Amino acid sequence: MGQRLTQIATRTGDNGSTGLGDNTRVSKNSLRIHAMGDVDELNSHIGLLLCEPMPDAVRELLVSIQHQLFNLGGELSIPGYELLKLDAVLALEEALAHFNAQLPTLQEFILPAGSRAAAQAHVCRTVARRAERVVVALANQDALKPTPQQYLNRLSDLMFVLARVLNRYRPDGSPGDDVYWRSERLKQSTAD
């Protein structure tokens, strides 16, 4: 990887370009920089989520995900380099199966709401989807390994499941649940 920054304000980006890990410079508006920025934003939102009360297993998983997102950002910053491995995707799949098995089957749509932790997990889910879209666009333009796209796809699914887990988690033991969409169509079909 490139040099670690010891000086934060370098002024080298004042012309609208930024340096990649391989020392090339690209426009700050390039798809690669958008992808890196979305992954960084996602990691920051997970950091905010970690400020909330949650089960220890969820906390440990999210900290691990933050490290993998840093790997993903590093991979995106060095064209042709691989830092994110397939085992990271498999770990998300295992976590997804584990936490989803604890939840009741959804019968209707849920809103991105509930506890503050659950709502923040939904924000993480939507930012992961945006990052995935940009990585897909970048892969259509530049050669990328499939792992970054797969990781973000699984991560957005996992964040949906974790939001449901967090809506049920209450440190005081009180019951919690999802916030269900009150669909006019569903209301009419159940009234008939």
Coordinates of C-alpha atoms in Angstrom, one line a residue:
M1 CA 0.0 0.0 0.0
G2 CA 1.0 3.6 -0.4
Q3 CA 2.5 5.7 2.2
R4 CA 0.6 6.4 5.4
L5 CA -0.3 10.0 5.9
T6 CA 1.7 11.9 8.4
Q7 CA 0.4 15.2 7.2
I8 CA -3.4 15.5 6.8
A9 CA -3.6 18.8 4.8
T10 CA -1.4 18.1 1.8
R11 CA -3.1 20.5 -0.6
T12 CA -2.4 17.9 -3.4
G13 CA -6.2 17.5 -3.9
D14 CA -6.9 21.2 -4.5
N15 CA -7.1 20.6 -8.2
G16 CA -9.9 18.1 -7.9
S17 CA -7.7 15.0 -8.0
T18 CA -6.8 12.5 -5.3
G19 CA -4.1 9.8 -5.0
L20 CA -4.8 6.1 -5.0
G21 CA -2.8 3.5 -3.1
D22 CA -0.7 2.8 -6.2
N23 CA 0.4 6.5 -6.4
T24 CA -1.8 7.2 -9.5
R25 CA -4.0 10.3 -9.3
V26 CA -7.7 10.3 -10.4
S27 CA -10.6 12.7 -10.3
K28 CA -12.3 13.0 -7.0
N29 CA -15.5 12.4 -9.0
S30 CA -14.4 9.1 -10.4
L31 CA -16.4 5.9 -9.7
R32 CA -13.5 4.5 -7.8
I33 CA -13.5 7.4 -5.4
H34 CA -17.3 7.3 -5.1
A35 CA -17.1 3.6 -4.2
M36 CA -14.3 4.3 -1.6
G37 CA -16.3 7.1 -0.1
D38 CA -19.5 5.0 0.2
V39 CA -17.6 2.2 1.9
D40 CA -16.0 4.8 4.2
E41 CA -19.4 6.2 5.0
L42 CA -20.8 2.8 5.7
N43 CA -18.0 2.0 8.1
S44 CA -18.6 5.4 9.8
H45 CA -22.3 4.5 10.2
I46 CA -21.4 1.2 11.7
G47 CA -19.2 3.0 14.1
L48 CA -22.2 5.1 15.1
L49 CA -24.3 2.0 15.5
L50 CA -21.7 0.6 17.8
C51 CA -22.4 3.4 20.3
E52 CA -25.8 1.8 21.0
P53 CA -26.6 -1.0 23.4
M54 CA -26.6 -4.4 21.7
P55 CA -25.9 -8.0 22.3
D56 CA -22.2 -8.9 22.6
A57 CA -22.3 -11.2 19.6
V58 CA -23.7 -8.4 17.4
R59 CA -21.1 -6.0 18.7
E60 CA -18.2 -8.4 17.9
L61 CA -19.6 -9.1 14.5
L62 CA -19.9 -5.4 13.7
V63 CA -16.3 -4.7 14.8
S64 CA -15.1 -7.5 12.5
I65 CA -17.2 -6.0 9.7
Q66 CA -15.5 -2.7 10.2
H67 CA -12.1 -4.3 9.7
Q68 CA -13.3 -6.0 6.5
L69 CA -14.7 -2.7 5.2
F70 CA -11.3 -1.2 5.8
N71 CA -9.9 -4.1 3.7
L72 CA -12.5 -3.4 1.0
G73 CA -11.6 0.3 1.0
G74 CA -7.9 -0.6 0.6
E75 CA -8.7 -3.0 -2.2
L76 CA -10.7 -0.3 -4.0
S77 CA -7.8 2.2 -3.5
I78 CA -5.3 0.0 -5.3
P79 CA -6.5 -1.1 -8.7
G80 CA -5.8 -4.8 -9.3
Y81 CA -5.0 -5.5 -5.7
E82 CA -7.0 -8.0 -3.5
L83 CA -7.4 -7.5 0.3
L84 CA -11.0 -8.7 0.8
K85 CA -11.1 -12.5 0.7
L86 CA -13.9 -14.9 0.0
D87 CA -13.9 -16.1 3.6
A88 CA -15.2 -12.6 4.6
V89 CA -18.2 -13.2 2.4
L90 CA -18.7 -16.7 3.9
A91 CA -18.5 -15.2 7.4
L92 CA -21.4 -12.8 6.6
E93 CA -23.4 -15.7 5.2
E94 CA -22.9 -17.7 8.4
A95 CA -23.8 -14.7 10.5
L96 CA -26.9 -14.1 8.4
A97 CA -28.1 -17.6 8.8
H98 CA -27.4 -17.6 12.5
F99 CA -29.2 -14.4 13.4
N100 CA -32.1 -14.9 10.9
A101 CA -32.8 -18.3 12.5
Q102 CA -33.7 -16.5 15.7
L103 CA -36.3 -14.3 14.1
P104 CA -40.0 -14.9 13.4
T105 CA -40.8 -15.2 9.7
L106 CA -41.9 -11.9 8.2
Q107 CA -45.5 -11.8 7.1
E108 CA -45.4 -8.2 5.9
F109 CA -43.0 -5.3 5.1
I110 CA -41.3 -3.5 7.9
L111 CA -40.4 0.2 8.2
P112 CA -36.8 1.3 8.8
A113 CA -37.7 2.2 12.4
G114 CA -38.0 1.0 16.0
S115 CA -35.2 1.4 18.4
R116 CA -32.4 3.9 17.7
A117 CA -30.0 0.9 17.1
A118 CA -32.4 -0.8 14.7
A119 CA -33.0 2.5 12.8
Q120 CA -29.2 3.0 12.6
A121 CA -28.8 -0.6 11.3
H122 CA -31.3 0.3 8.5
V123 CA -29.2 3.3 7.6
C124 CA -26.2 1.0 7.4
R125 CA -28.3 -1.3 5.1
T126 CA -29.2 1.5 2.7
V127 CA -25.6 2.9 2.6
A128 CA -24.4 -0.7 1.9
R129 CA -26.8 -0.9 -1.0
R130 CA -25.6 2.4 -2.4
A131 CA -22.0 1.3 -2.1
E132 CA -22.9 -1.9 -3.8
R133 CA -24.4 0.0 -6.7
V134 CA -21.3 2.1 -7.2
V135 CA -19.0 -1.0 -7.0
V136 CA -21.2 -2.6 -9.7
A137 CA -20.8 0.5 -11.8
L138 CA -17.1 0.5 -11.2
A139 CA -16.8 -3.2 -12.1
N140 CA -18.5 -2.4 -15.4
Q141 CA -15.8 0.1 -16.1
D142 CA -12.7 -1.4 -14.5
A143 CA -11.6 -5.0 -13.8
L144 CA -12.6 -5.8 -10.2
K145 CA -12.7 -9.1 -8.4
P146 CA -16.3 -10.2 -7.5
T147 CA -15.7 -10.3 -3.8
P148 CA -16.3 -6.6 -3.0
Q149 CA -19.7 -6.7 -4.8
Q150 CA -20.6 -10.0 -3.0
Y151 CA -19.5 -8.7 0.4
L152 CA -21.7 -5.5 0.1
N153 CA -24.7 -7.5 -1.1
R154 CA -24.5 -9.9 1.8
L155 CA -23.7 -7.1 4.3
S156 CA -26.9 -5.2 3.3
D157 CA -28.9 -8.3 3.8
L158 CA -27.2 -8.9 7.2
M159 CA -27.9 -5.3 8.3
F160 CA -31.6 -5.9 7.6
V161 CA -31.6 -9.0 9.8
L162 CA -29.5 -7.2 12.5
A163 CA -32.0 -4.3 12.5
R164 CA -34.7 -6.9 13.3
V165 CA -32.5 -8.4 16.0
L166 CA -31.8 -5.0 17.5
N167 CA -35.6 -4.1 17.6
R168 CA -36.0 -7.1 19.8
Y169 CA -33.1 -6.4 22.1
R170 CA -33.9 -4.4 25.2
P171 CA -31.3 -4.2 28.0
D172 CA -34.2 -4.1 30.5
G173 CA -35.7 -7.3 29.1
S174 CA -38.9 -5.6 27.8
P175 CA -40.3 -7.0 24.6
G176 CA -39.5 -5.3 21.3
D177 CA -40.7 -5.9 17.7
D178 CA -40.4 -4.6 14.2
V179 CA -42.4 -1.6 13.0
Y180 CA -44.8 -2.9 10.4
W181 CA -46.0 -1.0 7.3
R182 CA -49.7 -0.2 7.4
S183 CA -50.4 -0.9 3.8
E184 CA -53.7 0.3 2.5
R185 CA -53.8 -2.6 0.1
L186 CA -53.2 -5.1 2.9
K187 CA -55.8 -3.4 5.0
Q188 CA -58.3 -3.7 2.3
S189 CA -57.5 -7.4 1.5
T190 CA -57.9 -8.4 5.2
A191 CA -61.1 -6.5 5.5
D192 CA -62.7 -8.3 2.6

